[in-house]
């Protein structure tokens, strides 16, 4: 999303965002379908999602070739990250039980990380801070 607000070609950014939105639309449809089996999930991901992902990575490759010398540093880092994470990003295509992203996992640990950060410097001796952080982490994992 930062891409669309930077000095980068906004049309290109919008095309990239729309590609990703297509992937999420397919996953949403699969979640909404009642009683969809794993075979059907794999079929749709193979026929619909995989070509979109291939187009997405082709768009990134073309962008690097066209603008390599003058590319915005943040965009260069984002494209580099996407390129190195390609194998992990495509893993869900072959495994029907995997979600498209790890947002649920990140949301579940957010209170843990936030709580630990908030209680890090409360003025207690160091060993109590470590104990409090560990105890808070354990409580959050149990909830």
GROMACS .gro file of C-alpha atoms in nm:
model
  143
    1UNK     CA    1   0.000   0.000   0.000
    2UNK     CA    2   0.294   0.230   0.065
    3UNK     CA    3   0.387   0.181  -0.297
    4UNK     CA    4   0.078   0.368  -0.416
    5UNK     CA    5   0.165   0.665  -0.190
    6UNK     CA    6   0.532   0.693  -0.289
    7UNK     CA    7   0.686   0.829  -0.605
    8UNK     CA    8   0.644   0.492  -0.778
    9UNK     CA    9   0.420   0.452  -1.082
   10UNK     CA   10   0.071   0.448  -0.928
   11UNK     CA   11  -0.082   0.252  -1.218
   12UNK     CA   12   0.173  -0.025  -1.169
   13UNK     CA   13   0.110  -0.026  -0.794
   14UNK     CA   14  -0.265  -0.052  -0.846
   15UNK     CA   15  -0.218  -0.347  -1.084
   16UNK     CA   16  -0.005  -0.527  -0.825
   17UNK     CA   17  -0.261  -0.463  -0.552
   18UNK     CA   18  -0.543  -0.587  -0.776
   19UNK     CA   19  -0.349  -0.910  -0.844
   20UNK     CA   20  -0.321  -0.974  -0.472
   21UNK     CA   21  -0.688  -0.885  -0.424
   22UNK     CA   22  -0.781  -1.152  -0.681
   23UNK     CA   23  -0.602  -1.414  -0.473
   24UNK     CA   24  -0.787  -1.310  -0.159
   25UNK     CA   25  -1.119  -1.310  -0.348
   26UNK     CA   26  -1.064  -1.672  -0.449
   27UNK     CA   27  -0.978  -1.771  -0.092
   28UNK     CA   28  -1.284  -1.588   0.040
   29UNK     CA   29  -1.507  -1.775  -0.205
   30UNK     CA   30  -1.355  -2.105  -0.094
   31UNK     CA   31  -1.422  -2.022   0.274
   32UNK     CA   32  -1.781  -1.924   0.197
   33UNK     CA   33  -1.859  -2.244   0.004
   34UNK     CA   34  -2.025  -2.495   0.232
   35UNK     CA   35  -1.870  -2.840   0.245
   36UNK     CA   36  -1.594  -2.765  -0.003
   37UNK     CA   37  -1.352  -3.057  -0.005
   38UNK     CA   38  -0.973  -3.046  -0.020
   39UNK     CA   39  -0.968  -3.169  -0.378
   40UNK     CA   40  -1.185  -2.875  -0.488
   41UNK     CA   41  -0.963  -2.628  -0.298
   42UNK     CA   42  -0.652  -2.763  -0.471
   43UNK     CA   43  -0.827  -2.756  -0.807
   44UNK     CA   44  -0.928  -2.389  -0.777
   45UNK     CA   45  -0.590  -2.289  -0.642
   46UNK     CA   46  -0.418  -2.466  -0.930
   47UNK     CA   47  -0.647  -2.335  -1.204
   48UNK     CA   48  -0.707  -1.982  -1.071
   49UNK     CA   49  -0.457  -1.880  -0.804
   50UNK     CA   50  -0.135  -2.023  -0.947
   51UNK     CA   51  -0.158  -1.826  -1.276
   52UNK     CA   52  -0.225  -1.507  -1.080
   53UNK     CA   53   0.081  -1.565  -0.864
   54UNK     CA   54   0.291  -1.632  -1.175
   55UNK     CA   55   0.165  -1.303  -1.325
   56UNK     CA   56   0.241  -1.123  -0.998
   57UNK     CA   57   0.603  -1.242  -0.993
   58UNK     CA   58   0.640  -1.167  -1.364
   59UNK     CA   59   0.522  -0.810  -1.296
   60UNK     CA   60   0.785  -0.777  -1.023
   61UNK     CA   61   1.058  -0.917  -1.250
   62UNK     CA   62   0.965  -0.678  -1.532
   63UNK     CA   63   0.962  -0.382  -1.293
   64UNK     CA   64   1.313  -0.463  -1.174
   65UNK     CA   65   1.437  -0.497  -1.533
   66UNK     CA   66   1.277  -0.167  -1.641
   67UNK     CA   67   1.360   0.054  -1.343
   68UNK     CA   68   1.655  -0.115  -1.174
   69UNK     CA   69   1.876   0.193  -1.170
   70UNK     CA   70   1.608   0.442  -1.066
   71UNK     CA   71   1.389   0.229  -0.842
   72UNK     CA   72   1.271   0.366  -0.507
   73UNK     CA   73   1.464   0.200  -0.220
   74UNK     CA   74   1.148   0.088  -0.037
   75UNK     CA   75   1.011  -0.070  -0.353
   76UNK     CA   76   1.345  -0.242  -0.417
   77UNK     CA   77   1.334  -0.389  -0.065
   78UNK     CA   78   0.971  -0.498  -0.102
   79UNK     CA   79   1.038  -0.670  -0.435
   80UNK     CA   80   1.348  -0.835  -0.290
   81UNK     CA   81   1.146  -0.961   0.007
   82UNK     CA   82   0.872  -1.095  -0.221
   83UNK     CA   83   1.130  -1.269  -0.439
   84UNK     CA   84   1.304  -1.442  -0.147
   85UNK     CA   85   0.969  -1.541   0.007
   86UNK     CA   86   0.827  -1.683  -0.317
   87UNK     CA   87   0.858  -2.048  -0.218
   88UNK     CA   88   0.690  -1.988   0.118
   89UNK     CA   89   0.425  -1.766  -0.039
   90UNK     CA   90   0.333  -2.039  -0.287
   91UNK     CA   91   0.325  -2.319  -0.031
   92UNK     CA   92  -0.048  -2.276   0.032
   93UNK     CA   93  -0.122  -2.360  -0.334
   94UNK     CA   94  -0.033  -2.726  -0.281
   95UNK     CA   95  -0.171  -2.768   0.071
   96UNK     CA   96  -0.547  -2.716   0.108
   97UNK     CA   97  -0.528  -2.685   0.487
   98UNK     CA   98  -0.293  -2.385   0.472
   99UNK     CA   99  -0.438  -2.033   0.461
  100UNK     CA  100  -0.313  -1.777   0.211
  101UNK     CA  101  -0.141  -1.580   0.488
  102UNK     CA  102  -0.052  -1.601   0.855
  103UNK     CA  103  -0.269  -1.312   0.971
  104UNK     CA  104  -0.459  -1.528   1.221
  105UNK     CA  105  -0.134  -1.638   1.387
  106UNK     CA  106  -0.001  -1.284   1.397
  107UNK     CA  107  -0.326  -1.153   1.549
  108UNK     CA  108  -0.315  -1.421   1.817
  109UNK     CA  109   0.038  -1.328   1.932
  110UNK     CA  110  -0.011  -0.951   1.905
  111UNK     CA  111  -0.141  -0.914   2.264
  112UNK     CA  112   0.156  -1.114   2.387
  113UNK     CA  113   0.411  -0.894   2.212
  114UNK     CA  114   0.230  -0.574   2.308
  115UNK     CA  115   0.195  -0.678   2.671
  116UNK     CA  116   0.558  -0.774   2.701
  117UNK     CA  117   0.664  -0.444   2.550
  118UNK     CA  118   0.431  -0.245   2.777
  119UNK     CA  119   0.555  -0.413   3.096
  120UNK     CA  120   0.923  -0.419   3.004
  121UNK     CA  121   1.027  -0.109   3.199
  122UNK     CA  122   0.803  -0.089   3.506
  123UNK     CA  123   1.081  -0.013   3.755
  124UNK     CA  124   1.126  -0.356   3.912
  125UNK     CA  125   1.454  -0.543   3.948
  126UNK     CA  126   1.570  -0.715   3.631
  127UNK     CA  127   1.494  -1.070   3.748
  128UNK     CA  128   1.134  -0.970   3.826
  129UNK     CA  129   1.097  -0.818   3.481
  130UNK     CA  130   1.213  -1.142   3.321
  131UNK     CA  131   0.979  -1.344   3.540
  132UNK     CA  132   0.686  -1.108   3.470
  133UNK     CA  133   0.751  -1.126   3.095
  134UNK     CA  134   0.769  -1.504   3.101
  135UNK     CA  135   0.458  -1.530   3.317
  136UNK     CA  136   0.266  -1.289   3.093
  137UNK     CA  137   0.373  -1.486   2.785
  138UNK     CA  138   0.260  -1.811   2.943
  139UNK     CA  139  -0.078  -1.663   3.038
  140UNK     CA  140  -0.131  -1.529   2.686
  141UNK     CA  141  -0.047  -1.866   2.531
  142UNK     CA  142  -0.293  -2.039   2.761
  143UNK     CA  143  -0.576  -1.801   2.675
   0.00000   0.00000   0.00000
